[in-house]
Short mmCIF file of C-alpha atoms in Angstrom, two decimals:
data_model
loop_
_atom_site.label_atom_id
_atom_site.label_comp_id
_atom_site.label_asym_id
_atom_site.label_seq_id
_atom_site.Cartn_x
_atom_site.Cartn_y
_atom_site.Cartn_z
CA GLY A 92 19.04 15.42 -112.97
CA ASN A 93 18.82 14.91 -109.23
CA SER A 94 16.27 16.81 -107.19
CA VAL A 95 14.80 16.98 -103.69
CA THR A 96 11.32 18.20 -102.85
CA GLN A 97 10.37 18.84 -99.27
CA MET A 98 7.22 20.20 -97.75
CA GLU A 99 7.05 23.92 -97.63
CA GLY A 100 6.80 25.71 -94.37
CA PRO A 101 6.73 27.36 -92.15
CA VAL A 102 5.45 24.73 -89.75
CA THR A 103 4.27 25.78 -86.31
CA LEU A 104 3.64 23.17 -83.62
CA SER A 105 2.92 23.15 -79.95
CA GLU A 106 5.46 21.57 -77.63
CA GLU A 107 5.11 17.77 -77.41
CA ALA A 108 3.28 17.56 -80.75
CA PHE A 109 4.20 14.98 -83.40
CA LEU A 110 6.34 16.21 -86.28
CA THR A 111 6.48 15.01 -89.87
CA ILE A 112 8.38 16.83 -92.59
CA ASN A 113 7.94 15.19 -95.96
CA CYS A 114 10.82 14.72 -98.38
CA THR A 115 10.81 13.01 -101.76
CA TYR A 116 13.65 12.74 -104.23
CA THR A 117 14.55 12.02 -107.84
CA ALA A 118 17.95 10.53 -108.52
CA THR A 119 19.79 8.09 -110.69
CA GLY A 120 21.36 5.11 -108.99
CA TYR A 121 21.25 4.64 -105.24
CA PRO A 122 21.81 7.92 -103.43
CA SER A 123 22.61 8.52 -99.79
CA LEU A 124 19.98 10.63 -98.05
CA PHE A 125 20.46 13.22 -95.34
CA TRP A 126 18.64 15.56 -93.02
CA TYR A 127 20.55 18.66 -91.98
CA VAL A 128 19.38 21.14 -89.34
CA GLN A 129 20.16 24.84 -89.16
CA TYR A 130 19.56 26.56 -85.84
CA PRO A 131 19.07 30.35 -85.89
CA GLY A 132 22.26 32.17 -86.80
CA GLU A 133 24.27 28.98 -87.27
CA GLY A 134 25.56 26.76 -90.05
CA LEU A 135 24.13 23.42 -91.10
CA GLN A 136 24.62 20.38 -88.91
CA LEU A 137 24.10 16.80 -89.97
CA LEU A 138 21.06 15.47 -88.12
CA LEU A 139 20.85 11.96 -89.57
CA LYS A 140 21.48 9.99 -92.73
CA ALA A 141 20.73 6.69 -94.47
CA THR A 142 22.78 5.10 -97.20
CA LYS A 143 20.59 2.31 -98.58
CA ALA A 144 16.99 1.26 -98.95
CA ASP A 145 15.09 0.47 -95.73
CA ASP A 146 17.84 1.98 -93.57
CA LYS A 147 16.57 4.11 -90.70
CA GLY A 148 18.61 7.09 -89.59
CA SER A 149 18.04 8.42 -86.09
CA ASN A 150 19.43 11.11 -83.81
CA LYS A 151 18.14 13.29 -80.96
CA GLY A 152 14.70 11.63 -81.15
CA PHE A 153 14.37 12.28 -84.89
CA GLU A 154 13.98 9.41 -87.34
CA ALA A 155 13.76 8.96 -91.09
CA THR A 156 13.49 5.78 -93.16
CA TYR A 157 14.90 5.44 -96.68
CA ARG A 158 11.95 4.25 -98.81
CA LYS A 159 13.11 3.40 -102.29
CA GLU A 160 9.68 2.27 -103.49
CA THR A 161 8.20 5.71 -102.74
CA THR A 162 11.49 7.64 -103.19
CA SER A 163 10.93 9.27 -99.81
CA PHE A 164 12.85 10.11 -96.64
CA HIS A 165 10.34 11.74 -94.32
CA LEU A 166 11.57 13.21 -91.03
CA GLU A 167 9.61 12.39 -87.86
CA LYS A 168 9.78 13.12 -84.17
CA GLY A 169 7.28 11.93 -81.62
CA SER A 170 7.38 14.91 -79.26
CA VAL A 171 8.96 18.18 -80.32
CA GLN A 172 10.52 20.69 -77.97
CA VAL A 173 11.01 24.44 -78.21
CA SER A 174 14.72 23.75 -78.75
CA ASP A 175 13.86 21.92 -82.00
CA SER A 176 12.89 25.22 -83.63
CA ALA A 177 15.13 25.44 -86.69
CA VAL A 178 15.23 25.05 -90.45
CA TYR A 179 15.44 21.46 -91.69
CA PHE A 180 16.96 20.51 -95.03
CA CYS A 181 16.61 17.21 -96.84
CA ALA A 182 19.52 16.40 -99.17
CA LEU A 183 20.86 13.61 -101.35
CA TRP A 184 24.29 12.50 -102.48
CA ALA A 185 24.34 10.47 -105.69
CA GLY A 186 28.07 9.93 -105.92
CA SER A 187 28.81 13.05 -107.92
CA TYR A 188 30.53 16.15 -106.65
CA GLN A 189 27.68 17.81 -104.82
CA LEU A 190 24.87 17.47 -102.35
CA THR A 191 21.45 18.31 -103.77
CA PHE A 192 19.33 20.17 -101.21
CA GLY A 193 15.64 20.76 -100.79
CA LYS A 194 14.54 24.33 -100.12
CA GLY A 195 14.26 23.86 -96.38
CA THR A 196 11.36 23.76 -93.92
CA LYS A 197 11.24 26.19 -91.05
CA LEU A 198 9.87 24.69 -87.84
CA SER A 199 8.71 26.81 -84.94
CA VAL A 200 7.70 25.11 -81.69
CA ILE A 201 5.68 27.15 -79.23
CA PRO A 202 5.41 26.40 -75.50
CA ASN B 28 38.83 20.48 -82.96
CA ALA B 29 37.52 23.58 -84.78
CA GLY B 30 36.10 21.76 -87.83
CA VAL B 31 35.29 24.27 -90.58
CA THR B 32 35.90 27.95 -89.85
CA GLN B 33 34.89 30.97 -91.92
CA THR B 34 35.83 34.64 -91.79
CA PRO B 35 34.37 37.17 -91.63
CA LYS B 36 31.05 36.42 -89.96
CA PHE B 37 29.37 39.55 -91.32
CA GLN B 38 30.29 41.96 -94.12
CA VAL B 39 28.67 44.95 -95.79
CA LEU B 40 29.95 46.05 -99.19
CA LYS B 41 29.05 48.73 -101.67
CA THR B 42 28.30 47.79 -105.26
CA GLY B 43 31.54 47.33 -107.17
CA GLN B 44 33.74 46.63 -104.17
CA SER B 45 35.72 43.41 -103.94
CA MET B 46 36.33 41.03 -101.08
CA THR B 47 37.54 37.55 -100.24
CA LEU B 48 35.75 35.12 -97.97
CA GLN B 49 38.07 32.76 -96.15
CA CYS B 50 37.45 29.14 -95.23
CA ALA B 51 39.68 26.63 -93.45
CA GLN B 52 39.19 23.08 -92.23
CA ASP B 53 41.31 21.03 -89.86
CA MET B 54 39.84 17.58 -90.62
CA ASN B 55 42.31 16.70 -93.38
CA HIS B 56 39.45 16.59 -95.89
CA ASN B 57 40.19 16.46 -99.60
CA SER B 58 37.04 18.13 -100.92
CA MET B 59 35.80 21.62 -100.15
CA TYR B 60 32.72 23.54 -101.27
CA TRP B 61 31.22 27.01 -101.37
CA TYR B 62 27.43 27.41 -101.21
CA ARG B 63 25.11 30.37 -101.05
CA GLN B 64 21.83 30.31 -99.18
CA ASP B 65 18.94 32.52 -100.24
CA PRO B 66 15.40 32.58 -98.82
CA GLY B 67 13.21 29.92 -100.41
CA MET B 68 16.09 28.61 -102.54
CA GLY B 69 17.85 26.17 -100.24
CA LEU B 70 21.61 25.94 -100.73
CA ARG B 71 23.16 26.28 -104.16
CA LEU B 72 26.70 25.24 -105.01
CA ILE B 73 28.95 28.02 -106.29
CA TYR B 74 32.31 26.25 -106.69
CA TYR B 75 33.95 23.16 -105.35
CA SER B 76 37.42 21.68 -105.07
CA ALA B 77 37.65 17.91 -105.25
CA SER B 78 41.28 17.95 -104.12
CA GLU B 79 44.17 20.31 -103.57
CA GLY B 80 45.05 22.04 -106.83
CA THR B 81 41.68 21.55 -108.54
CA THR B 82 38.56 23.70 -108.67
CA ASP B 83 35.33 23.40 -110.65
CA LYS B 84 32.17 25.38 -111.21
CA GLY B 85 28.96 24.49 -109.49
CA GLU B 86 25.42 25.59 -110.15
CA VAL B 87 25.84 29.37 -109.75
CA PRO B 88 29.50 30.39 -110.41
CA ASN B 89 28.99 33.70 -112.22
CA GLY B 90 30.54 36.66 -110.43
CA TYR B 91 32.80 34.52 -108.22
CA ASN B 92 36.30 33.11 -108.26
CA VAL B 93 37.92 30.62 -105.93
CA SER B 94 41.39 29.57 -104.83
CA ARG B 95 42.35 26.31 -103.17
CA LEU B 96 45.39 27.67 -101.40
CA ASN B 97 46.40 24.36 -99.83
CA LYS B 98 44.61 21.33 -98.45
CA ARG B 99 43.19 23.29 -95.52
CA GLU B 100 42.06 26.53 -97.13
CA PHE B 101 39.55 27.42 -99.84
CA SER B 102 38.73 31.08 -100.49
CA LEU B 103 35.89 32.70 -102.42
CA ARG B 104 36.42 36.06 -104.11
CA LEU B 105 33.90 38.59 -105.33
CA GLU B 106 35.72 40.87 -107.78
CA SER B 107 32.94 43.42 -108.24
CA ALA B 108 30.10 42.90 -105.80
CA ALA B 109 26.49 43.29 -106.92
CA PRO B 110 23.29 43.52 -104.84
CA SER B 111 22.27 40.11 -106.25
CA GLN B 112 25.19 38.64 -104.31
CA THR B 113 23.60 39.57 -100.99
CA SER B 114 23.33 36.18 -99.34
CA VAL B 115 24.64 33.88 -96.63
CA TYR B 116 27.72 31.97 -97.77
CA PHE B 117 28.65 28.58 -96.39
CA CYS B 118 31.84 26.63 -96.79
CA ALA B 119 31.84 22.84 -96.38
CA SER B 120 34.33 20.01 -96.53
CA ARG B 121 34.20 16.25 -97.06
CA GLY B 122 36.64 13.43 -96.49
CA VAL B 123 37.56 10.96 -99.21
CA SER B 124 35.89 7.96 -97.60
CA THR B 125 32.64 9.58 -96.51
CA ASP B 126 29.53 10.99 -98.16
CA THR B 127 28.95 13.54 -95.37
CA GLN B 128 29.75 17.23 -95.74
CA TYR B 129 30.61 19.36 -92.72
CA PHE B 130 29.63 23.01 -92.77
CA GLY B 131 31.11 26.19 -91.39
CA PRO B 132 29.07 28.80 -89.50
CA GLY B 133 28.54 31.02 -92.54
CA THR B 134 29.26 34.58 -93.68
CA ARG B 135 26.34 36.97 -93.98
CA LEU B 136 27.10 39.38 -96.85
CA THR B 137 25.09 42.45 -97.72
CA VAL B 138 25.82 44.40 -100.91
CA LEU B 139 24.31 47.89 -101.00
#
């Protein structure tokens, strides 16, 4: 079956530090890959996505590249801000009825 | 454009009580979903509706029922609440020509 594994948190960084959250997946076929973000007390928002190998998704300074050879979709940001504090979920869509989510990584950014 | 709305935002129940969580979307999406979110577990699919008039079980359907009332609305019912159903519940919807799901703000349910 399909699965998503992302690095466990929590992750605590100082403002302006570099962020990487690792995500690897197992899926049949050619899934679409997503990063969702959940700010405190809110629902999930789509942060970025990529639909085929070597695509790079980007939004709000975050980037992730679809690497089929390593089955990975790592999330990166060059300089995090306090406002980036949230829970980040990696997910895949393999054409079936559901998204498959990782367990989430909580990021805290301190001034 | 409200997107996906959910009511109520918070609810406390006693064991054995029943309740219905409401979800509505105004994006003319065909597919709708109910998830639960538990610490360290990510999101798990409870039920989904691929189109108006159809519903199917997801990963964790036991103890829940759903109704796709029309294209806009998809409700989740707990007939006899149990403490194990304490969770945050999210509704989501998806259009026919996209792979992206859009989420509501969630309902935080506590069962005592």
